[in-house]
CSV table of C-alpha atoms in Angstrom, one decimal:
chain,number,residue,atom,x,y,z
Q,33,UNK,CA,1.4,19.8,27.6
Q,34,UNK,CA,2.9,23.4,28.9
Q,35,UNK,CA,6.3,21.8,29.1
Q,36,UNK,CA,6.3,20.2,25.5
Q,37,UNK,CA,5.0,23.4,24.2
Q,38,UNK,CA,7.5,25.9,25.5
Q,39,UNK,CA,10.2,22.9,24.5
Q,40,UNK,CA,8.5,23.3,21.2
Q,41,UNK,CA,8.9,26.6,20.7
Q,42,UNK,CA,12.1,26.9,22.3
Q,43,UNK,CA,13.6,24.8,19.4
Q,44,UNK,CA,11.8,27.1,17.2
Q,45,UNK,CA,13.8,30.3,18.1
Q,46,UNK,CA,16.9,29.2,18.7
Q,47,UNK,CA,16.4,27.5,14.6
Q,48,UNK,CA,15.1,31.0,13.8
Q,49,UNK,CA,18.1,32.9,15.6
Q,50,UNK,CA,20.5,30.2,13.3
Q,51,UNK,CA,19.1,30.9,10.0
Q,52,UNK,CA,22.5,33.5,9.1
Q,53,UNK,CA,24.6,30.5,9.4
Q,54,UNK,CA,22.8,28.5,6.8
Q,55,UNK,CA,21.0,30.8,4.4
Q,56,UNK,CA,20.3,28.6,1.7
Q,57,UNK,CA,16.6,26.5,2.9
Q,58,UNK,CA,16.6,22.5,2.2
Q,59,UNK,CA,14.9,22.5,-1.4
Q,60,UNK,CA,11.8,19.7,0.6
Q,61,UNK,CA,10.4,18.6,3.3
Q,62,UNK,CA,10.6,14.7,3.6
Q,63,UNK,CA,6.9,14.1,4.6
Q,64,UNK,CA,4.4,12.9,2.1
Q,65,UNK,CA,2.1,15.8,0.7
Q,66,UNK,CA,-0.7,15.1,-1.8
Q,67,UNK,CA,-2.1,18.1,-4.4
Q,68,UNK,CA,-3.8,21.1,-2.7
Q,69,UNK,CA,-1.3,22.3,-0.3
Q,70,UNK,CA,2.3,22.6,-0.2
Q,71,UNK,CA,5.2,24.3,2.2
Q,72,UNK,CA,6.3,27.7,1.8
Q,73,UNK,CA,10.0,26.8,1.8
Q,74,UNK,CA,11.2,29.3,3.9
Q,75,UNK,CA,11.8,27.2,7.0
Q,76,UNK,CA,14.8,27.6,9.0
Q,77,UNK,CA,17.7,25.9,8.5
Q,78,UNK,CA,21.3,24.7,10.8
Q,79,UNK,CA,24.7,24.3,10.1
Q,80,UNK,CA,25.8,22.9,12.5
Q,81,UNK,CA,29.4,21.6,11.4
Q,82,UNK,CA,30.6,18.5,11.1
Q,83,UNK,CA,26.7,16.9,11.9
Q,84,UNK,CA,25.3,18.6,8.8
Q,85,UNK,CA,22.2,20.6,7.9
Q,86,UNK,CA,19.3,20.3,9.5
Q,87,UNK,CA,15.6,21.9,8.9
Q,88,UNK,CA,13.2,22.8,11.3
Q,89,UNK,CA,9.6,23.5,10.1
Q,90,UNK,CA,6.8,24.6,12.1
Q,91,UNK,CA,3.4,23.5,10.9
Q,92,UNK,CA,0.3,24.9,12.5
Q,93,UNK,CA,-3.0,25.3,11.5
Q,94,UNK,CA,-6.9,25.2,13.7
Q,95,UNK,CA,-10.3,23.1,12.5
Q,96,UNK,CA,-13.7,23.9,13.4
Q,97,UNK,CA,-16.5,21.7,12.5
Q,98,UNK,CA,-20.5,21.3,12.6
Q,99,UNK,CA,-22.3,18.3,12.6
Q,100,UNK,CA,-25.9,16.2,12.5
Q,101,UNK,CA,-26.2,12.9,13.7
Q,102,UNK,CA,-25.7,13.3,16.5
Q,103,UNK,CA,-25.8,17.4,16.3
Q,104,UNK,CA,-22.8,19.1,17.8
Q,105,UNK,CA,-19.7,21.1,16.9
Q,106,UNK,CA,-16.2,22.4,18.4
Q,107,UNK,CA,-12.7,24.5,17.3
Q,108,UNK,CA,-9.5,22.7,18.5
Q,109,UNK,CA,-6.4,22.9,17.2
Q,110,UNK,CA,-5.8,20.4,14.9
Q,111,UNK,CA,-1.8,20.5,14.0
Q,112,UNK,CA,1.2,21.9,16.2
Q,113,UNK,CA,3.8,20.9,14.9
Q,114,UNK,CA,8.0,20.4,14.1
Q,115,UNK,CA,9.5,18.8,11.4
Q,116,UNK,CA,13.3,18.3,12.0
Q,117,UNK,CA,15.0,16.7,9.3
Q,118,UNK,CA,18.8,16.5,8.2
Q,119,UNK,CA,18.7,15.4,4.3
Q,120,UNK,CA,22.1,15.5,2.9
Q,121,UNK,CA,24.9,13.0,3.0
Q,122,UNK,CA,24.3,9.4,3.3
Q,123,UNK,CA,22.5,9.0,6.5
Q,124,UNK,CA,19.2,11.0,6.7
Q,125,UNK,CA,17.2,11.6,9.9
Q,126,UNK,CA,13.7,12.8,10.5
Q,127,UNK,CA,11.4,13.5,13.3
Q,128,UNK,CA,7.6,14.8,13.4
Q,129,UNK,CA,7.2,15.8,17.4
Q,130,UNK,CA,3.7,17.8,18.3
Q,131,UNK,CA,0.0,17.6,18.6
Q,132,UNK,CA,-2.3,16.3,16.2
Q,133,UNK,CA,-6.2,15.8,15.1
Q,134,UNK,CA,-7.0,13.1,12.9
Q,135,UNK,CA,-11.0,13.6,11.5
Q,136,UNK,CA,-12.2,10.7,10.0
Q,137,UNK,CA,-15.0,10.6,8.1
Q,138,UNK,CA,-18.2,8.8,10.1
Q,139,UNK,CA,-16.2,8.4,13.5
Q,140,UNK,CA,-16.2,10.6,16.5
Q,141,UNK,CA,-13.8,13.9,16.4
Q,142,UNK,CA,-11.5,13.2,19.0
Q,143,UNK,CA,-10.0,16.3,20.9
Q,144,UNK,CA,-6.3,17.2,19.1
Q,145,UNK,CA,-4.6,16.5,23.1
Q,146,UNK,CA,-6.7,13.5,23.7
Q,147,UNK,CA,-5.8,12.2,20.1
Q,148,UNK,CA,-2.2,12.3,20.7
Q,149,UNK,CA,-1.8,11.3,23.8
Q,150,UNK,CA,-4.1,8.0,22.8
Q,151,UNK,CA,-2.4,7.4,20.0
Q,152,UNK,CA,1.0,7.8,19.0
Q,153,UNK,CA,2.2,10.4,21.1
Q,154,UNK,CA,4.2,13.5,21.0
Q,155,UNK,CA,6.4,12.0,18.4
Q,156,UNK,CA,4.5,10.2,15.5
Q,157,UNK,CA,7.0,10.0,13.3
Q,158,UNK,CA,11.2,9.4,14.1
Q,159,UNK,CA,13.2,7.8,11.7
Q,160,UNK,CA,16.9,6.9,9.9
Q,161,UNK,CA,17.8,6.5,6.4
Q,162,UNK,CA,21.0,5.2,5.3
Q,163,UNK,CA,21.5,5.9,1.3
Q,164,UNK,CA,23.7,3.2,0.0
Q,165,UNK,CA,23.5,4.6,-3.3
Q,166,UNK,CA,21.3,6.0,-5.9
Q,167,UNK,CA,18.9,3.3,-6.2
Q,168,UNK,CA,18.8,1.7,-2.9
Q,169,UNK,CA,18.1,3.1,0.9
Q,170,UNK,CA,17.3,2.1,3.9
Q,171,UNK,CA,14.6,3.2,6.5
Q,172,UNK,CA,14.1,2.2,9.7
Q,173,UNK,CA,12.4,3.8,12.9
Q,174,UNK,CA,8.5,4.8,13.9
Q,175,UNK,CA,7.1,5.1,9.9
Q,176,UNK,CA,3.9,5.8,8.1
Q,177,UNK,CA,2.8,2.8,7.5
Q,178,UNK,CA,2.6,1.1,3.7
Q,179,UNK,CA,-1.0,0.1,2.4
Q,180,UNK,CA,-4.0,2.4,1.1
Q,181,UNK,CA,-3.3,5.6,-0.5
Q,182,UNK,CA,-4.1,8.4,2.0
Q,183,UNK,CA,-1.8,9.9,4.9
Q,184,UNK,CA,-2.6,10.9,8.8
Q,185,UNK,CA,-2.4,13.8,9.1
Q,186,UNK,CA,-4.9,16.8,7.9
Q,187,UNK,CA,-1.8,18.9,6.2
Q,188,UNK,CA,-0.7,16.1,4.0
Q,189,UNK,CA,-4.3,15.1,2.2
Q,190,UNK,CA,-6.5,16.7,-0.1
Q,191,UNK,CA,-9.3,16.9,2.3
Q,192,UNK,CA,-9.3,17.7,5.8
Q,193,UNK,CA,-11.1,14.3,7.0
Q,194,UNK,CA,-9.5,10.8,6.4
Q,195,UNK,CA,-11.8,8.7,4.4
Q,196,UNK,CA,-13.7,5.5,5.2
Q,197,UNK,CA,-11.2,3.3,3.0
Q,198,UNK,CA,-8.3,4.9,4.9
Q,199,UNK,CA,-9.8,3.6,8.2
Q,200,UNK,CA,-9.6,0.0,7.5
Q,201,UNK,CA,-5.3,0.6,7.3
Q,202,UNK,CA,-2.7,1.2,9.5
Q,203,UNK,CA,-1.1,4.5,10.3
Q,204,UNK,CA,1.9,4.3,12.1
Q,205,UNK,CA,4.1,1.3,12.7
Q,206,UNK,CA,7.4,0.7,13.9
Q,207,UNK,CA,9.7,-1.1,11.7
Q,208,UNK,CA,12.2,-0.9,8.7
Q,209,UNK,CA,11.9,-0.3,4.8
Q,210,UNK,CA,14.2,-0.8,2.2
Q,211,UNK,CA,13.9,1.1,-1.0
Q,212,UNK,CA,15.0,0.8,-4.5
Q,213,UNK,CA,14.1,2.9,-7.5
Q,214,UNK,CA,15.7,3.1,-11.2
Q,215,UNK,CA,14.4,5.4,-14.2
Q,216,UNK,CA,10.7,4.9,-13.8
Q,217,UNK,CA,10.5,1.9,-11.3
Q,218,UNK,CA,10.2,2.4,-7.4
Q,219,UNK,CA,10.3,-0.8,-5.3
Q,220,UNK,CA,9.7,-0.8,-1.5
Q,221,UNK,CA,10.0,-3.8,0.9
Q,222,UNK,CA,8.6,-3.4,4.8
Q,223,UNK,CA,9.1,-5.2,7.8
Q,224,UNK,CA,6.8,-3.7,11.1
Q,225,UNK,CA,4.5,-4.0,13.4
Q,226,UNK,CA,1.3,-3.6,11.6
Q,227,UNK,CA,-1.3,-1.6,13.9
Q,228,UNK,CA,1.5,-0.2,16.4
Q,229,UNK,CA,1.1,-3.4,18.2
Q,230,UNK,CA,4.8,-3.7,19.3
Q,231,UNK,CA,4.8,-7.2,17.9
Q,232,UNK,CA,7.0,-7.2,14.8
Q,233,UNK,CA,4.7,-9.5,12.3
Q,234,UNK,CA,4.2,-7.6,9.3
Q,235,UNK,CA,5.5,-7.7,6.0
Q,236,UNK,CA,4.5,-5.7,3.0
Q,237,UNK,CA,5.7,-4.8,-0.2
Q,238,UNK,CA,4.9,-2.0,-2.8
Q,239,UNK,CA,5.7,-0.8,-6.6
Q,240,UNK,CA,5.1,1.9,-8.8
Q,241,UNK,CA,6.0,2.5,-12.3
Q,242,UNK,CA,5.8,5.6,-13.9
Q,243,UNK,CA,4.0,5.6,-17.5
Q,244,UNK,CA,4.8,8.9,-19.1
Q,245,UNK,CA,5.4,12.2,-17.9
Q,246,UNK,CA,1.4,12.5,-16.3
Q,247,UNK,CA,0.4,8.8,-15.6
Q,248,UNK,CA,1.5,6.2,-13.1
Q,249,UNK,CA,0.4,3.3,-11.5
Q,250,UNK,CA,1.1,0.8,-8.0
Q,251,UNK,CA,0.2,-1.9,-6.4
Q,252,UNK,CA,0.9,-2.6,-2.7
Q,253,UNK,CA,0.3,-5.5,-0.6
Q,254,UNK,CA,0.8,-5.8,3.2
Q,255,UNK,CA,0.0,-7.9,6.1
Q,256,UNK,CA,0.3,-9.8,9.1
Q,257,UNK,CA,2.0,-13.2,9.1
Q,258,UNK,CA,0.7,-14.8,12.3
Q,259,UNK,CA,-2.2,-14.4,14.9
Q,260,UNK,CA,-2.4,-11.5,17.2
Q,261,UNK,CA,-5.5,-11.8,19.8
Q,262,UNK,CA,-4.5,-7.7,21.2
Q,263,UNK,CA,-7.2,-5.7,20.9
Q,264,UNK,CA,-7.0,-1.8,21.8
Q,265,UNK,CA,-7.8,1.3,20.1
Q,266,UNK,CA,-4.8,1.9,18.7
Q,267,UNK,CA,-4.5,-1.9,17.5
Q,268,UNK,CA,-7.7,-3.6,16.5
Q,269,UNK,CA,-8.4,-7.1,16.6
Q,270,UNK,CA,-9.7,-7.6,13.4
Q,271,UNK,CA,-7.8,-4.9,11.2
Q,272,UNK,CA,-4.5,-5.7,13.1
Q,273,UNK,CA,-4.8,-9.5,11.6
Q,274,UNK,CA,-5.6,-7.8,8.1
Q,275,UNK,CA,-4.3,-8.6,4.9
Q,276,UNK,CA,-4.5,-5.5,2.7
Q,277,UNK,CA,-4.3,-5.1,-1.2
Q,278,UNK,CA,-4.3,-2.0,-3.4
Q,279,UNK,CA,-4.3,-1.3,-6.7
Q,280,UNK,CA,-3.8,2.6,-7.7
Q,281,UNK,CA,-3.9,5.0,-10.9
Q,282,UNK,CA,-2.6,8.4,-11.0
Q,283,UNK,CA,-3.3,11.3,-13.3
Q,284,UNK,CA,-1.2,14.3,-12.7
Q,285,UNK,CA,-1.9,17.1,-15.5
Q,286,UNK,CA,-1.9,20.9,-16.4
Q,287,UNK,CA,-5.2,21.6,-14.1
Q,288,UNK,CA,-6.4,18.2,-13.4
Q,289,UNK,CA,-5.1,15.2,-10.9
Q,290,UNK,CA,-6.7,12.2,-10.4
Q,291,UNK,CA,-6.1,9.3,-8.0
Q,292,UNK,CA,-8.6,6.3,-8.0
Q,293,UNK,CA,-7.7,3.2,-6.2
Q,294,UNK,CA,-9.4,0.1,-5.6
Q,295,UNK,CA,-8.9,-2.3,-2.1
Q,296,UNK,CA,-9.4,-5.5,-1.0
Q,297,UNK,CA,-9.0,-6.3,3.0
Q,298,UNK,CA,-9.2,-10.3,4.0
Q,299,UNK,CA,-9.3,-11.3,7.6
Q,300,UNK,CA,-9.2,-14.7,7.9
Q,301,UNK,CA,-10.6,-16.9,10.3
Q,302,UNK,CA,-8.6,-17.6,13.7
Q,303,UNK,CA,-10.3,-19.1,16.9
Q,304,UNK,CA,-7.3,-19.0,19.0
Q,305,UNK,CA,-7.3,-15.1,19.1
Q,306,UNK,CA,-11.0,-14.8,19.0
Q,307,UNK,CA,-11.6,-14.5,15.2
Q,308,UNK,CA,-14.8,-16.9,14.7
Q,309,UNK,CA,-15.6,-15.4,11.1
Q,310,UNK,CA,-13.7,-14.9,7.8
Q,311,UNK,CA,-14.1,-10.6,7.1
Q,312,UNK,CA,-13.2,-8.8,3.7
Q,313,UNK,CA,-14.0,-5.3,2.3
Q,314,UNK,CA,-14.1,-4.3,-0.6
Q,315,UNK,CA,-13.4,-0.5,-1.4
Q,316,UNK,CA,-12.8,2.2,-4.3
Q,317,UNK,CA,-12.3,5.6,-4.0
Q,318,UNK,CA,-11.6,8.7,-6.4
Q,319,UNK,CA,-9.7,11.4,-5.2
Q,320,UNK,CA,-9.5,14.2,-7.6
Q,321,UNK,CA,-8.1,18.2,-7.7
Q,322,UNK,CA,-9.1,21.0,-10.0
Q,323,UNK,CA,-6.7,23.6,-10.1
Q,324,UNK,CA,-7.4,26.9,-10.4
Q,325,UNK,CA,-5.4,29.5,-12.4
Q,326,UNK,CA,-3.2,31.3,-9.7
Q,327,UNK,CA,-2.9,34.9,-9.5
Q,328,UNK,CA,0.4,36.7,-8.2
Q,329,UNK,CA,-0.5,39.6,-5.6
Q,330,UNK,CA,1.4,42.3,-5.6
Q,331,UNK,CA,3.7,42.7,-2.7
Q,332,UNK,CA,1.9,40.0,-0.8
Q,333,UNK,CA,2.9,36.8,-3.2
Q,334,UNK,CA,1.4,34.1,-4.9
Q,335,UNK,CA,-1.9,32.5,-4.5
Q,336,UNK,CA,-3.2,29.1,-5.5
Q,337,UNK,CA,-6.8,27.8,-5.3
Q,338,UNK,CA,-8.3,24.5,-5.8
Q,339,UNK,CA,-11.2,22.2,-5.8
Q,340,UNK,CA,-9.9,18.6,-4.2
Q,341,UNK,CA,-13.0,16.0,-4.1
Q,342,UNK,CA,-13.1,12.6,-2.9
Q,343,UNK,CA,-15.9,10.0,-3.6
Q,344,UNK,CA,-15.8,6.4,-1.7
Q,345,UNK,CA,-17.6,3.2,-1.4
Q,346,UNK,CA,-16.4,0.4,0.5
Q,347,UNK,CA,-18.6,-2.8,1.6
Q,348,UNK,CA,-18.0,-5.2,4.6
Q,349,UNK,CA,-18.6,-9.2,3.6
Q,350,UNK,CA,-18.5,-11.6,6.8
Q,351,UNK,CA,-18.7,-11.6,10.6
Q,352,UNK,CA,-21.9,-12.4,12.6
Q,353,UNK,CA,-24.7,-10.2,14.6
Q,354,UNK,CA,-24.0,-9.3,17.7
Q,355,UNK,CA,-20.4,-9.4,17.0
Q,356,UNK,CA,-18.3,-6.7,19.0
Q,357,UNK,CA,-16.0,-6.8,15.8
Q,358,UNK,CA,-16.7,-5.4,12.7
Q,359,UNK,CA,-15.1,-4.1,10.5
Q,360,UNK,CA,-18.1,-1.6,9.2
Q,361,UNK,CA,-21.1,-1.4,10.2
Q,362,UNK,CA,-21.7,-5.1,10.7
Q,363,UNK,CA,-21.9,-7.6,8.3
Q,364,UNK,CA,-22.9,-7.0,4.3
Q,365,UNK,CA,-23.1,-3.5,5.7
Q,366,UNK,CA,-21.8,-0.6,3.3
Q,367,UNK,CA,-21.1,3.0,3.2
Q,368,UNK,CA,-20.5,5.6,0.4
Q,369,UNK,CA,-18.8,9.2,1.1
Q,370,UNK,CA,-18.7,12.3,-1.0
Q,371,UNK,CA,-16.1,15.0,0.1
Q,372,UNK,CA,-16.0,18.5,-1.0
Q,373,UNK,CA,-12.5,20.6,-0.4
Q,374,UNK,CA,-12.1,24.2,-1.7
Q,375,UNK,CA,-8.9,25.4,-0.7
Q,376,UNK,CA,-6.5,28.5,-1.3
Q,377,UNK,CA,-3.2,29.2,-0.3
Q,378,UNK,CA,-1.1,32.1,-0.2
Q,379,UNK,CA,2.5,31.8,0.4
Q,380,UNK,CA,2.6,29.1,3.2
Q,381,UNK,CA,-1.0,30.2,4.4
Q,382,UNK,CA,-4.1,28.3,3.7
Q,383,UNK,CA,-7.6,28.3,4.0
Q,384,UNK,CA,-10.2,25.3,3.2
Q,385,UNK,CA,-13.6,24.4,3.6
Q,386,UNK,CA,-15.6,21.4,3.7
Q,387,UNK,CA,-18.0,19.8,3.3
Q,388,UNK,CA,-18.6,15.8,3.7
Q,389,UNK,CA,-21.7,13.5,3.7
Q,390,UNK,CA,-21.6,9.6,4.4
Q,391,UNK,CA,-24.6,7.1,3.7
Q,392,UNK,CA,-24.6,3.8,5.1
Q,393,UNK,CA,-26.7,0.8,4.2
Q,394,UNK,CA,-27.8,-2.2,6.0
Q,395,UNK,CA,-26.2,-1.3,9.4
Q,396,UNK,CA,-26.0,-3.9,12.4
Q,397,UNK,CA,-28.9,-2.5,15.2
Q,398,UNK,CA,-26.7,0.1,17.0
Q,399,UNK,CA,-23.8,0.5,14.6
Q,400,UNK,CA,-25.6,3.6,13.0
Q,401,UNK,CA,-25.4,7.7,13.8
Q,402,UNK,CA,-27.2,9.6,16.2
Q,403,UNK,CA,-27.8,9.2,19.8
Q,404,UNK,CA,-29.8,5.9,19.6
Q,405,UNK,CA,-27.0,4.9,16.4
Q,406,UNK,CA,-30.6,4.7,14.2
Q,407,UNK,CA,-29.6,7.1,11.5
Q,408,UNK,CA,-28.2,6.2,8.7
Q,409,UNK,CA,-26.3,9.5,7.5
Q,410,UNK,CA,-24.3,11.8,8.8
Q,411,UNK,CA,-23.5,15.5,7.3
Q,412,UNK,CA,-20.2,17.1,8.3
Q,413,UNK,CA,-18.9,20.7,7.9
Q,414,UNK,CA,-15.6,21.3,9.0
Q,415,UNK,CA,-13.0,24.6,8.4
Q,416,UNK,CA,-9.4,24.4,8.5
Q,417,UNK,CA,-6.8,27.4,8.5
Q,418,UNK,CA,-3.2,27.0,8.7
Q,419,UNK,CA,0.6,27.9,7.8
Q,420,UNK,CA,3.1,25.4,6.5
Q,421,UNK,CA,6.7,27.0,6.8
């Protein structure tokens, strides 16, 4: 971890020593962001010649948290980050390299070191573009996955936890997408590897159309195509063999943004990898954001506050008792989650609070909370503090 970090950094300063050669910063970072928080835009670029532009931007930011059920809390790190990207001609590259927390809303907070180092390691994300021309690219390389509507990591969401509808899709996969978009159509194709299972049996597809200047909706579909019997924490039996569907509306407005989305999950039945018992969910969520007027500080710069919220419900049909697979809390087990976000940043600083509640019902004997998994709710406090470059 000492070597990556002074590597890390290293980059960071010789970037920061460059910035005179290229004084003009890329106009975006190519990572997806939803409402609350946003980068500074003051990250460092490269010339360097005939291989282009590049960006380097540091991300950074710590998490605290309190808990019930069981009791506990910690402060970790929860992002420490790079973001190298080179946007300009026809091939594209980018790369996410650091450490990385990712809360989850009625799981176990892993520690930011253990977390990477279990999942997908010091490099998350590493990919190449290839535009061919204004409608259609070409991506290809370790990806954020397709399917569901919220992203890893804790900078890119409106709240600092993933939600329970998030947790029954895939993060990060290896494989390729091609891309087409035309006025107010975007079309996206996948091929991957679903649950970073290394086994290249995916496919997925995705489209959005854009209804007027605040509205828009999607769909998305993606699954596996044959039977998969690995089973790790990175790549779960049951979810790994998913097939997920989403349906999605988005409101984007003067002060008000709204994104409700409904999901449907189907495992079906398969003996030969150990799948006895057909499994669906069903889920809807609303995320929402209420922005607050912002106020210009003089001399320090502008600051921006808002209210993001996220309300879930999701319900698991199928399985058996005594079943080390579920995909809930065992079967015709549900939950529901409320999620409260204030949040205010200044410049490429930000502060947010939390807090997050989730109630389930009909839990299998020892799927629950608490140290003998009997409770049935958990209550989760959480503050995040950060800088985006």
């Amino acid at each position: 971890m000492r070597i990556y970090a002074l590597i890390a950094f290293f980059l960071y300063f010789i970037s920061a020593g460059a910035i005179a050669a290229a004084e003009e910063s890329m106009a975006s970072v190519a990572i997806t962001m939803d409402d609350s928080l946003s980068f500074g835009g003051k990250s460092p670029s490269l010339d360097l010649g005939g291989l282009g532009v590049w960006q380097v931007t540091p991300v950074a930011s710590a998490l605290a948290f309190s808990q019930n059920n069981p009791q506990g809390g910690a402060g970790d790190i929860s992002n420490a980050q790079l973001l190298i990207q080179k946007s300009e001609g026809d091939l594209h590259f980018f790369m996410q390299t650091g450490l990385y927390s990712v809360p989850v809303l009625g799981k176990p907070i892993v520690r930011t070191l253990s977390n990477t180092v279990d999942t997908y390691g010091y490099i998350p994300s590493a990919s190449l573009s290839y535009i061919l021309d204004q409608n259609w690219s070409v991506t290809a390389g370790k990806l954020a996955s397709m399917g569901g509507y919220e992203s890893t990591m804790t900078f890119q969401n409106l709240n600092i936890q993933r939600g329970l509808l998030w947790d029954q899709t895939s993060s990060v996969s290896y494989g390729a997408v091609v891309n087409y978009s035309k006025d107010d159509l975007s079309l996206a194709v996948t091929w991957n590897d679903g649950y970073y299972s290394n086994k290249m049996n995916w496919l997925g597809a995705s489209g959005a159309y854009q209804l007027n200047d605040k509205e828009s909706v999607g769909l998305s579909w993606v699954g596996s195509t044959s039977g998969n019997g690995q089973n790790t924490y990175n790549t779960p039996l049951l979810q790994n063999n998913s097939q997920i569907f989403n349906a999605l509306y988005k409101y984007d407005g003067e002060r008000w943004y709204f994104a409700p989305y409904l999901q449907y999950t189907l495992i079906p039945v398969n003996g030969a990898i150990g799948i006895t018992s057909q499994y669906q969910t069903y889920g809807a969520a609303l995320l929402a954001n209420y922005r607050f007027p912002g106020a210009t500080l003089s001399g320090i710069g502008h600051a921006k506050m808002s209210l993001p919220f996220r309300l879930e419900y999701i319900q698991e049909k199928g399985g058996t008792l005594n079943n080390v697979n579920s995909m809930l809390y065992g079967p015709d087990s549900s939950a529901v989650s409320l999620t409260i976000t204030p949040t205010i940043q200044l410049n490429g600083f930000f502060a947010r609070a939390e807090g997050s509640v989730v109630r389930i019902s009909n839990p299998e004997p020892g799927l629950g909370f608490a140290a003998n998994d009997s409770k049935r709710s958990q209550f989760r406090m959480m503050l995040e503090v950060g800088l985006l470059y």
